[in-house]
PDB file of C-alpha atoms in Angstrom:
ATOM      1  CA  UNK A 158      -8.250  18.584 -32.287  1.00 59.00           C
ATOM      2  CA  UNK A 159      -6.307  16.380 -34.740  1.00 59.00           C
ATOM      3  CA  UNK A 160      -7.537  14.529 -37.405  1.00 52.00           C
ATOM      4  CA  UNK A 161      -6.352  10.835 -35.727  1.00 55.00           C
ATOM      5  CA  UNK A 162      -8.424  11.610 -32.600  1.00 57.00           C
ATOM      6  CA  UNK A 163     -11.505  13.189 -34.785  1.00 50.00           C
ATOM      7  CA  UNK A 164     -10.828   9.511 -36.585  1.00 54.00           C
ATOM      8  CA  UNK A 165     -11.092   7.204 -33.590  1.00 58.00           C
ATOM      9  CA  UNK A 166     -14.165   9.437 -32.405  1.00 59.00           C
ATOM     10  CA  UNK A 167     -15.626   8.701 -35.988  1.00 45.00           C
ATOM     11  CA  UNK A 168     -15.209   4.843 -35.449  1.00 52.00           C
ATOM     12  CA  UNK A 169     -16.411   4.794 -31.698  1.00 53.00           C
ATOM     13  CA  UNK A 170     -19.546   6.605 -33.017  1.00 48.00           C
ATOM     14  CA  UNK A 171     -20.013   4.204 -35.767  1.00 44.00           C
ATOM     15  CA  UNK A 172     -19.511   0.841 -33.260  1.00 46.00           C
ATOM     16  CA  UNK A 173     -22.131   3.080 -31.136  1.00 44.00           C
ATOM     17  CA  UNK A 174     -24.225   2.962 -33.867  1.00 43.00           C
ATOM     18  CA  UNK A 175     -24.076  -0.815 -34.474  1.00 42.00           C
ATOM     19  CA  UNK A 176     -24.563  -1.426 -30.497  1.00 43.00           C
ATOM     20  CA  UNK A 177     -27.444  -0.034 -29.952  1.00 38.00           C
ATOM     21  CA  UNK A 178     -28.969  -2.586 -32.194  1.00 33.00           C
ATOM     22  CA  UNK A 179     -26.548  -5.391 -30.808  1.00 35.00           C
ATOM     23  CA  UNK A 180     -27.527  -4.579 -27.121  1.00 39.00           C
ATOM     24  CA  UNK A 181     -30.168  -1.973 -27.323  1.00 38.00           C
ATOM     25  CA  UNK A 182     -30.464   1.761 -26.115  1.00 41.00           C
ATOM     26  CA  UNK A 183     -30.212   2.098 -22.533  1.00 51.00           C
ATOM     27  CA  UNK A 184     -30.354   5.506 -20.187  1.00 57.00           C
ATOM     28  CA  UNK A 185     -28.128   4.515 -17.741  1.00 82.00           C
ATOM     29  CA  UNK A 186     -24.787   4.031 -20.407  1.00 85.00           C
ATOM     30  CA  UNK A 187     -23.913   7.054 -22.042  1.00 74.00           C
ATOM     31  CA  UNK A 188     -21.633   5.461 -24.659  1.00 78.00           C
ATOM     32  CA  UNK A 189     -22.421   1.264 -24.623  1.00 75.00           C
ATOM     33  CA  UNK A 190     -19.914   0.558 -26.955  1.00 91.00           C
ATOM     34  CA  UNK A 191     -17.296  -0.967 -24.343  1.00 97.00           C
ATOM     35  CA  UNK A 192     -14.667  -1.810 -27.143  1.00 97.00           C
ATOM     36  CA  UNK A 193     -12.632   0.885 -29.459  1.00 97.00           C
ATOM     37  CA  UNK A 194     -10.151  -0.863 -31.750  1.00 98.00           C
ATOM     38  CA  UNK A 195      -8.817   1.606 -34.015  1.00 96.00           C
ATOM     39  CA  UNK A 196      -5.469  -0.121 -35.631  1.00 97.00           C
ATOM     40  CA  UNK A 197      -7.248  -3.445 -35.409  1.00 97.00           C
ATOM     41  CA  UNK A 198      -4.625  -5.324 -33.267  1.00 98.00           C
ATOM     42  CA  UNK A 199      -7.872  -7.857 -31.939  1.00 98.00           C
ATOM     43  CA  UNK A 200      -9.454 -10.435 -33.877  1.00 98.00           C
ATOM     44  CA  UNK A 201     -13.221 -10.222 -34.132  1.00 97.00           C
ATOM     45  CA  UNK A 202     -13.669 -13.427 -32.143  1.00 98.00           C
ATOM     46  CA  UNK A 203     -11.972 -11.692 -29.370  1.00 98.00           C
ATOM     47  CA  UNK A 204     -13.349  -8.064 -29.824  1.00 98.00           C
ATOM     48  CA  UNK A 205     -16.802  -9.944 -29.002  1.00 97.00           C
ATOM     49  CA  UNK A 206     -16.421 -11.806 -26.189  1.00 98.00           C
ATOM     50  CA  UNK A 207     -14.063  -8.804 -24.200  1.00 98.00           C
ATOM     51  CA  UNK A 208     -16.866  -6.857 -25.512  1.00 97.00           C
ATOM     52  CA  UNK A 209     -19.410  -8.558 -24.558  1.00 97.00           C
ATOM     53  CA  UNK A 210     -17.721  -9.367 -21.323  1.00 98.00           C
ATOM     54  CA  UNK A 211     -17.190  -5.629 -20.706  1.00 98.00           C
ATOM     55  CA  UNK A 212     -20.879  -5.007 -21.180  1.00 96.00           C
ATOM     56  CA  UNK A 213     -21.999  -7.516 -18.238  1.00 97.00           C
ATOM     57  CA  UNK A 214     -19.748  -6.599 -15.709  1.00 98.00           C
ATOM     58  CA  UNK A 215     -21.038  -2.808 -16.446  1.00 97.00           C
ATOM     59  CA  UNK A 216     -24.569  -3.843 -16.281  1.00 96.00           C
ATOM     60  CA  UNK A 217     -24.053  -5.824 -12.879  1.00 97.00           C
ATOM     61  CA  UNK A 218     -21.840  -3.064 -11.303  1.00 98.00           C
ATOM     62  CA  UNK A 219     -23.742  -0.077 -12.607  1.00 97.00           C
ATOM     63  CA  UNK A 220     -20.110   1.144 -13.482  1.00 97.00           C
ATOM     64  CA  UNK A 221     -19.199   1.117 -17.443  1.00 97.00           C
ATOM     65  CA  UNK A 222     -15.604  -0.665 -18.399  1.00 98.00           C
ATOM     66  CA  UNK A 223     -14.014   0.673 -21.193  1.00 98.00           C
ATOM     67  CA  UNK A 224     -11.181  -0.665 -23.474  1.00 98.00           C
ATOM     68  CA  UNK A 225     -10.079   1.998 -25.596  1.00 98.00           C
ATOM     69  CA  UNK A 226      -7.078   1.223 -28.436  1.00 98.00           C
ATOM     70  CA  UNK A 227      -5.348   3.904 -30.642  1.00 97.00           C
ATOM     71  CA  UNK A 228      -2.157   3.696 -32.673  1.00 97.00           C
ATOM     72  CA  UNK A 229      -1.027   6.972 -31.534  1.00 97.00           C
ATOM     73  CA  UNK A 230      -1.377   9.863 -28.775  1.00 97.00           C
ATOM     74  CA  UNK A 231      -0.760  12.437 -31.065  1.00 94.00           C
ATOM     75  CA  UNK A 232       2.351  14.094 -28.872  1.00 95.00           C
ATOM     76  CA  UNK A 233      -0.400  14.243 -25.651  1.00 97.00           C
ATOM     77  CA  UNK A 234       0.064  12.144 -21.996  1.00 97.00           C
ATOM     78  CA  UNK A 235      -2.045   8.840 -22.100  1.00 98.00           C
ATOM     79  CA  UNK A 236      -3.825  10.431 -19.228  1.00 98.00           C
ATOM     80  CA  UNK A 237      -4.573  13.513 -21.259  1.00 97.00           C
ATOM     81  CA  UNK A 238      -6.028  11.235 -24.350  1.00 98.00           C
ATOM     82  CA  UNK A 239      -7.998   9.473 -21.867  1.00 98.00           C
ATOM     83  CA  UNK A 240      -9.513  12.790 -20.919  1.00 98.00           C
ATOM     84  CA  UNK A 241     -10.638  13.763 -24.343  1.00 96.00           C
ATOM     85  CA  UNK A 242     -12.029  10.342 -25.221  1.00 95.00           C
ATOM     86  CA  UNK A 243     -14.331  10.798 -21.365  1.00 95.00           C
ATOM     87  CA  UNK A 244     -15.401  14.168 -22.650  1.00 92.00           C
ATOM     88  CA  UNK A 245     -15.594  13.967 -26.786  1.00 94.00           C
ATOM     89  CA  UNK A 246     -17.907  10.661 -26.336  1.00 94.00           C
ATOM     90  CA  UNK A 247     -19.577  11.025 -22.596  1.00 92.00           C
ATOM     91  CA  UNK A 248     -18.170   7.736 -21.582  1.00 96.00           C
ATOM     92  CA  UNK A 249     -19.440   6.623 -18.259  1.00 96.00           C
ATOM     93  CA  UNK A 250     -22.596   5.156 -16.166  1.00 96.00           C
ATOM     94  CA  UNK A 251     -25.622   6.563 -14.206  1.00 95.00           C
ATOM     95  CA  UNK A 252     -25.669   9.762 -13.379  1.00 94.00           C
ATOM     96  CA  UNK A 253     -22.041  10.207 -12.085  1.00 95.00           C
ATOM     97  CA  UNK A 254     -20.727   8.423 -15.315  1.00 96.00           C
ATOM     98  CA  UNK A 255     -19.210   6.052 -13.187  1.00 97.00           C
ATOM     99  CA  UNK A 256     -16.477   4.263 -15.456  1.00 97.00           C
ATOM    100  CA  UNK A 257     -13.257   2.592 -15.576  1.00 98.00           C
ATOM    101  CA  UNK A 258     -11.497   3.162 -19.091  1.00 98.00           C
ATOM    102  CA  UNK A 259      -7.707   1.287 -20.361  1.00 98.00           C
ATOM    103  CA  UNK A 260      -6.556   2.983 -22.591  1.00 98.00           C
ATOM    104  CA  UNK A 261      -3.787   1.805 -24.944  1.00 98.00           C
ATOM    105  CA  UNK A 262      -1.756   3.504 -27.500  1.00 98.00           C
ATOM    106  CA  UNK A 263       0.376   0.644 -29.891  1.00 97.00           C
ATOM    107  CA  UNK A 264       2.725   3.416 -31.440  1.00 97.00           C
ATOM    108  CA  UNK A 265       4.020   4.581 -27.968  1.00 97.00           C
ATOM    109  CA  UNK A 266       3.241   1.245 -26.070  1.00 98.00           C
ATOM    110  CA  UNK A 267       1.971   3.543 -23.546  1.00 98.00           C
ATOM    111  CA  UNK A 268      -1.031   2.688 -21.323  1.00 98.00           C
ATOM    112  CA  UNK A 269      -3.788   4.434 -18.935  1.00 98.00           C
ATOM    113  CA  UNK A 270      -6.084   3.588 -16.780  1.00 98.00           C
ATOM    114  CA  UNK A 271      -8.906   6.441 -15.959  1.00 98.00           C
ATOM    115  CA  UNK A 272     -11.488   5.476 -13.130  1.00 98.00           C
ATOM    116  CA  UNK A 273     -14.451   8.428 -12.837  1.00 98.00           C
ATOM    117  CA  UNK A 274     -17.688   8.439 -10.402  1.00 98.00           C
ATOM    118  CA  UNK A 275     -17.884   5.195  -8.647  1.00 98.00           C
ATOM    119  CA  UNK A 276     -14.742   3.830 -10.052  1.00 98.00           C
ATOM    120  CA  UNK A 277     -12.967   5.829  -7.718  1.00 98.00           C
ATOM    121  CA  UNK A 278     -14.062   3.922  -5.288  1.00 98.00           C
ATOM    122  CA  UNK A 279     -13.734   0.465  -6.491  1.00 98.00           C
ATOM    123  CA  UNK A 280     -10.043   1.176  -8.274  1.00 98.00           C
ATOM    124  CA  UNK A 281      -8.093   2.564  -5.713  1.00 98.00           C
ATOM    125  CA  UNK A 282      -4.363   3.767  -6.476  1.00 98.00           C
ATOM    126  CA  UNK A 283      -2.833   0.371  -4.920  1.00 98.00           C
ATOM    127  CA  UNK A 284      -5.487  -1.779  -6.745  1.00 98.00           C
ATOM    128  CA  UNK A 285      -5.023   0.633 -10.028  1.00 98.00           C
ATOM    129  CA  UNK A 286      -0.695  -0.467  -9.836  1.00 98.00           C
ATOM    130  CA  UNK A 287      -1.363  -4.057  -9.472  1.00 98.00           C
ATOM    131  CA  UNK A 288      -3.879  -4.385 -11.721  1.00 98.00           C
ATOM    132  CA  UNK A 289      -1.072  -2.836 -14.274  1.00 98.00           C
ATOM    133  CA  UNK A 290       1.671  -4.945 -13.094  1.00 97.00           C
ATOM    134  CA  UNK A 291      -0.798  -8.114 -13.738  1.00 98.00           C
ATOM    135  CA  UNK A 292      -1.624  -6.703 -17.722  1.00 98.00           C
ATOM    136  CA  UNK A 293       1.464  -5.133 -18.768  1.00 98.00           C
ATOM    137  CA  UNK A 294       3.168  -8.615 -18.570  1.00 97.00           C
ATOM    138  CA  UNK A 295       0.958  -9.543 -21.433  1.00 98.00           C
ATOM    139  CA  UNK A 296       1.469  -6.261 -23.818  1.00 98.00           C
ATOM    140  CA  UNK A 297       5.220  -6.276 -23.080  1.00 98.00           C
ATOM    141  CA  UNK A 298       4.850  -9.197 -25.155  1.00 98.00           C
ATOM    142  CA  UNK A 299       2.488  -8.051 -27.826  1.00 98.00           C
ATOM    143  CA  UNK A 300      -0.048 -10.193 -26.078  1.00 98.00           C
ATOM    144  CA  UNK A 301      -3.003  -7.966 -26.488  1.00 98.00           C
ATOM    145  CA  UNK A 302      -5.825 -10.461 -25.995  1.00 98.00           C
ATOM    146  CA  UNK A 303      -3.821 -11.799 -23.280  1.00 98.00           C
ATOM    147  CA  UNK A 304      -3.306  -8.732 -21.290  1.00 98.00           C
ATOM    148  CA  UNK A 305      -6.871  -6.829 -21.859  1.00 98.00           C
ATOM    149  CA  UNK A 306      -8.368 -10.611 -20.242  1.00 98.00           C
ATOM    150  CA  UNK A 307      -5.945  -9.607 -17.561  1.00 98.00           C
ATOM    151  CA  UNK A 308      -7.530  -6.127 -16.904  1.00 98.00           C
ATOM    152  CA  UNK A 309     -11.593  -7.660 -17.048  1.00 98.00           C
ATOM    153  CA  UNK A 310     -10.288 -10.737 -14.402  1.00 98.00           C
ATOM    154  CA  UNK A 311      -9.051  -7.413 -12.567  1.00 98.00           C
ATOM    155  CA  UNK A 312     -11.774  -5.385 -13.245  1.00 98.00           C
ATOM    156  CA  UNK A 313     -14.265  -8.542 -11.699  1.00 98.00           C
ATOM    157  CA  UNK A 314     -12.287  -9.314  -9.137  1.00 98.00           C
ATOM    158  CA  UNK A 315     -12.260  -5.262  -8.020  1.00 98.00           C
ATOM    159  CA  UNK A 316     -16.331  -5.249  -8.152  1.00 98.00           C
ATOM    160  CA  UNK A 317     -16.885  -7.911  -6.361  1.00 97.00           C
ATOM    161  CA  UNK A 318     -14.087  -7.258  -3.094  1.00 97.00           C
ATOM    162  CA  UNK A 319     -16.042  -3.602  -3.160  1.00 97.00           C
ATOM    163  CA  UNK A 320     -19.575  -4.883  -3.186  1.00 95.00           C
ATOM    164  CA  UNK A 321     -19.021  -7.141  -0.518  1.00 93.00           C
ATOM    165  CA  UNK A 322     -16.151  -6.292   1.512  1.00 91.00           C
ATOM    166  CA  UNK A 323     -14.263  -3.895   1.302  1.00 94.00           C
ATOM    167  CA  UNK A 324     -12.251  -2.350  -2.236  1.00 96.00           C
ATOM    168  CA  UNK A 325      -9.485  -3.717  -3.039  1.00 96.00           C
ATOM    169  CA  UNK A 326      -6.473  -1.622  -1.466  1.00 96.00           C
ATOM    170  CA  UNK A 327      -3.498  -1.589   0.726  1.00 92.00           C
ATOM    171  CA  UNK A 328      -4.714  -2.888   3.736  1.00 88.00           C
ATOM    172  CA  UNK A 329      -7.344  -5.601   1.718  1.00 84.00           C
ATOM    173  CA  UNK A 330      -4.980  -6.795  -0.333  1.00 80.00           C
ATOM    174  CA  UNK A 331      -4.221 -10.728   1.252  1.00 70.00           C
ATOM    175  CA  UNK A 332      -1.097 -10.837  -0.623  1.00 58.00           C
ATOM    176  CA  UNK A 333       0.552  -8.155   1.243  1.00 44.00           C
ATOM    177  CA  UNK A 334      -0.311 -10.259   4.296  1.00 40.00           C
ATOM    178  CA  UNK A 335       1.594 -13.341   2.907  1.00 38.00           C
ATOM    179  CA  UNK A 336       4.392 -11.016   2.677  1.00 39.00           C
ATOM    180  CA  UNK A 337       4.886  -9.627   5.842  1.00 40.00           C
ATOM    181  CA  UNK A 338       4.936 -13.866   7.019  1.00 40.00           C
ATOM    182  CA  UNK A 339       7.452 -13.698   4.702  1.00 43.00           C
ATOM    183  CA  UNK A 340       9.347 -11.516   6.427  1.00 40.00           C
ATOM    184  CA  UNK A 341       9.067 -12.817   9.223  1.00 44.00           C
ATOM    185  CA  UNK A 342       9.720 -16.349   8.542  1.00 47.00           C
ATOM    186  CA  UNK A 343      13.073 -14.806   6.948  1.00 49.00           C
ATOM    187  CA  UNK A 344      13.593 -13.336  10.788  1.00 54.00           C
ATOM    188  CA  UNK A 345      13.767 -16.444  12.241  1.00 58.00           C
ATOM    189  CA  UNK A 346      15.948 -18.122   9.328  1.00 61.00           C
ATOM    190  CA  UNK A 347      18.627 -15.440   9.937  1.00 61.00           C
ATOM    191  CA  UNK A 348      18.542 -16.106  13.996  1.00 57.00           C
ATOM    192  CA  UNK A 349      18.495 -20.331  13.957  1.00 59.00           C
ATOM    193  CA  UNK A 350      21.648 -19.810  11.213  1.00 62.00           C
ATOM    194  CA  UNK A 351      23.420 -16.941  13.795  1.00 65.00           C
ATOM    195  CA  UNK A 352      22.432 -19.340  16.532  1.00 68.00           C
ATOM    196  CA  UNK A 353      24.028 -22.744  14.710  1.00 60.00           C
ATOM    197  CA  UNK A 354      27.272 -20.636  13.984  1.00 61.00           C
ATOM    198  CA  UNK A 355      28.047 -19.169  17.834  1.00 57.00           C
ATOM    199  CA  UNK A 356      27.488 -22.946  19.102  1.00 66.00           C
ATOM    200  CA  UNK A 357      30.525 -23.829  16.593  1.00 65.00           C
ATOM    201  CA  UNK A 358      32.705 -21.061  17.663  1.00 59.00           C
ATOM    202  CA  UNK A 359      31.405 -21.981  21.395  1.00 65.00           C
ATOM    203  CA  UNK A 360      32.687 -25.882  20.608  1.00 62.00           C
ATOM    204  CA  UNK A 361      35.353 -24.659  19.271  1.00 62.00           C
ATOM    205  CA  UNK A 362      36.562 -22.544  22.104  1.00 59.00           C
ATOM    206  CA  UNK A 363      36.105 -25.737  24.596  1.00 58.00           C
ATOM    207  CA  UNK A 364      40.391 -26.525  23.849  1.00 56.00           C
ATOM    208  CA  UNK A 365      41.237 -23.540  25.048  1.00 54.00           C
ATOM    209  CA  UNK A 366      43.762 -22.924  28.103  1.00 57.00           C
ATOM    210  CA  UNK A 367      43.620 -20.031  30.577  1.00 58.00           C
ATOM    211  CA  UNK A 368      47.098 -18.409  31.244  1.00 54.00           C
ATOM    212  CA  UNK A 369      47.443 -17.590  34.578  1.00 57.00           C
ATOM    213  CA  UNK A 370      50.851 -15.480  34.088  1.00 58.00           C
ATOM    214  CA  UNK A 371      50.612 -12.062  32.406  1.00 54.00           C
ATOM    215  CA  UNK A 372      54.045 -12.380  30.648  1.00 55.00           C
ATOM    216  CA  UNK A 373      52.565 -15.046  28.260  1.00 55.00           C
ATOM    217  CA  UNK A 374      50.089 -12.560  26.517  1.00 50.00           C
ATOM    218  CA  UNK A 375      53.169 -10.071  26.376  1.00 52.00           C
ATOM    219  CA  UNK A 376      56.565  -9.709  23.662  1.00 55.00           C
ATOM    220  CA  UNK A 377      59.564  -7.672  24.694  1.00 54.00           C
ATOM    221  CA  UNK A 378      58.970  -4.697  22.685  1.00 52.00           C
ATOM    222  CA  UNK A 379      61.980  -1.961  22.482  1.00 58.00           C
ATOM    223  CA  UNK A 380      60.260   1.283  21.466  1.00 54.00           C
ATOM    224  CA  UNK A 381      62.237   4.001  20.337  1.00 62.00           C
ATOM    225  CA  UNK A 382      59.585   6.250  19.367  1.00 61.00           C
ATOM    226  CA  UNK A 383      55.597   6.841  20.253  1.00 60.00           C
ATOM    227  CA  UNK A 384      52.998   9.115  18.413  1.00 56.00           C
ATOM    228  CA  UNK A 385      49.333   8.762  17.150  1.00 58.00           C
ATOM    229  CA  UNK A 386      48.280   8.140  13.840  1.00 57.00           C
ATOM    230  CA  UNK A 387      45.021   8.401  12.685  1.00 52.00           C
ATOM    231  CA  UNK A 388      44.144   6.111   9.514  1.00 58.00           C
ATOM    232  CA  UNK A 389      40.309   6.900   9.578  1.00 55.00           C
ATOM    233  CA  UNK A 390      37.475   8.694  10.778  1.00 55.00           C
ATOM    234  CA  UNK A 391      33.682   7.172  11.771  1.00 56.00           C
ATOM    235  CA  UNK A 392      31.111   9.170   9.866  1.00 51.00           C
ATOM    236  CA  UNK A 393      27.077   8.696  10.695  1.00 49.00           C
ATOM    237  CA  UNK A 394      24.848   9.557   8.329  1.00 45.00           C
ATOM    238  CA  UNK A 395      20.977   9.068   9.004  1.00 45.00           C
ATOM    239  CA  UNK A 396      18.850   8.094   5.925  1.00 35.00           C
ATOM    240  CA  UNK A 397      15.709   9.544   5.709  1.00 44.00           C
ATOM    241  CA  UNK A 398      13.619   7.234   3.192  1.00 40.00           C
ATOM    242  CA  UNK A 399      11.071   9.473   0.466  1.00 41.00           C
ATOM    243  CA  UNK A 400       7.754   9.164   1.623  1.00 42.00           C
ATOM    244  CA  UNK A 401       5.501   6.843   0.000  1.00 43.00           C
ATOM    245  CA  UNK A 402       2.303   8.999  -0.532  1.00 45.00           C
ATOM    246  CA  UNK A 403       0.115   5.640  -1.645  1.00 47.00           C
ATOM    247  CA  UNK A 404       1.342   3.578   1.534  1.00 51.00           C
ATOM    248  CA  UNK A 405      -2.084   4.954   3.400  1.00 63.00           C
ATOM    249  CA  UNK A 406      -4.539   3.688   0.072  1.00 85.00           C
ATOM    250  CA  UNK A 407      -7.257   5.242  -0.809  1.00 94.00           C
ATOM    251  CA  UNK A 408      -7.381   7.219  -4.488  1.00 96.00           C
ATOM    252  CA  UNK A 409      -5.771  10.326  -5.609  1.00 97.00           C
ATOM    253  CA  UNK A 410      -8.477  12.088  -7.554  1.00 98.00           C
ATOM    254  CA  UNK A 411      -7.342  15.228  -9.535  1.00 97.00           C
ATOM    255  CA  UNK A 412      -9.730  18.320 -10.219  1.00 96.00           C
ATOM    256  CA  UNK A 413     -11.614  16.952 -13.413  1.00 96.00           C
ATOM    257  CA  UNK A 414     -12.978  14.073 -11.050  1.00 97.00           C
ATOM    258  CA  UNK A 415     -10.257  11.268 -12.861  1.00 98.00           C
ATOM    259  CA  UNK A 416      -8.054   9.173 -10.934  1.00 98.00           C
ATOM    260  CA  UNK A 417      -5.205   7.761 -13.469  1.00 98.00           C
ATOM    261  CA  UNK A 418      -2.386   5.133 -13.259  1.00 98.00           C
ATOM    262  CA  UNK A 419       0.031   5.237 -16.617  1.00 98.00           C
ATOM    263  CA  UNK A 420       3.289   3.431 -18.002  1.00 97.00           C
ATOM    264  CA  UNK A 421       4.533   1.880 -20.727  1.00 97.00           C
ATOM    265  CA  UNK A 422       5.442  -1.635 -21.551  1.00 95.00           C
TER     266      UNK A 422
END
């Protein structure tokens, strides 16, 4: 293990240490520091209230959120560093360590997000992408208070669809039904305009005359010679679109029990 990740590890022990008299020891939290900021990119005004924000939702949802920030991955997959941290400080709530962990790394402006336990559940792989598409907006900007607001307003929104509806996921997802009206209001845009421009050509037609003597449509033609030529061929090629293994929902957990979504910004 290398001596940056043995250094954030020191400083999430030592924040431990000053939460448990901030918030006090609890059984159900492994690890209730819900805040890591290792190259101090936060100001402390904003490191408490995500914090302290953090802490609530993981109290009310028995499922701890985690914001995890390191200046570097050390040459391993933002998934993999996720791993570590989950396993070096026993992140997670209850007794499935339930959890849902961003991590972010400022020196490859890479990003993960590792759901364990319940979080499975709530942070499907749809709700995982567009949770990421709603944050990364924010760091692609250097926005970091910005964008880690973005992920809790996630987060919140995800806990409360999945206690009492349903989780938030393909076929839950009440944008995705204001796109397929969309659609089809685009439909019927594309048939009034087809419809508007065959009653002009039908107008148009109204002037014209019906020969009733063949030699009209005909010119004297003297043909000396007659043979086929062939400029070009017809070719049909069916396209057979990649299948989208996330169009069903649900979450893609691998064998250590993690579900991930990563990217950079």
């Amino acid at each position: 293990m290398t001596k940056k990740i043995l250094s954030l590890i020191f400083a999430a022990v030592l924040v431990f240490a000053a939460g448990i008299t901030a918030f006090g020891a609890t059984g159900d939290v492994y690890f209730d520091t819900m805040l890591i900021d290792y190259p101090d990119i936060l100001s402390d005004s904003e490191e408490t209230e995500l914090e302290a924000r953090a802490w609530e939702m993981t109290k009310k949802y028995h499922c701890a959120v985690y914001i995890m920030i390191t200046d570097t991955l050390e040459g391993m997959e933002a998934w993999e560093y996720n791993e570590l941290l989950h396993s070096e400080l026993s992140l997670g709530y209850g007794a499935e360590k339930s959890s849902i962990t961003l991590l972010l790394s400022t020196g490859e402006r890479q990003y993960d997000i590792a759901a364990f336990g319940y979080g499975n559940t709530v942070f499907t792989d749809y709700g995982k992408d567009e949770m990421a598409e709603r944050f990364v907006e924010y760091f692609a900007v250097d926005d970091w208070y910005g964008g880690f607001t973005s992920y809790l307003d996630s987060c919140e929104e995800y806990f409360e669809l999945a206690l009492y509806e349903e989780p938030f996921d393909v076929s839950t997802d009440n944008g995705g039904g204001a796109g397929f009206v969309g659609v089809i209001i685009a439909i019927l845009i594309s048939c009034v305009v087809a419809l508007v421009v065959c009653l002009i050509f039908r107008a148009q037609m109204k002037t014209a005359i019906r020969a009733t003597e063949a030699h009209k449509y005909a010119k004297k033609l003297n043909l000396t010679n007659q043979y086929d030529l062939f400029s070009h061929r017809d070719i049909h090629r069916v396209y057979n679109p990649p299948q989208d293994n996330n169009s069903g929902g649900g979450t893609t957990v691998n064998s250590g029990g993690f579900s991930h979504k990563s990217g950079g910004f």
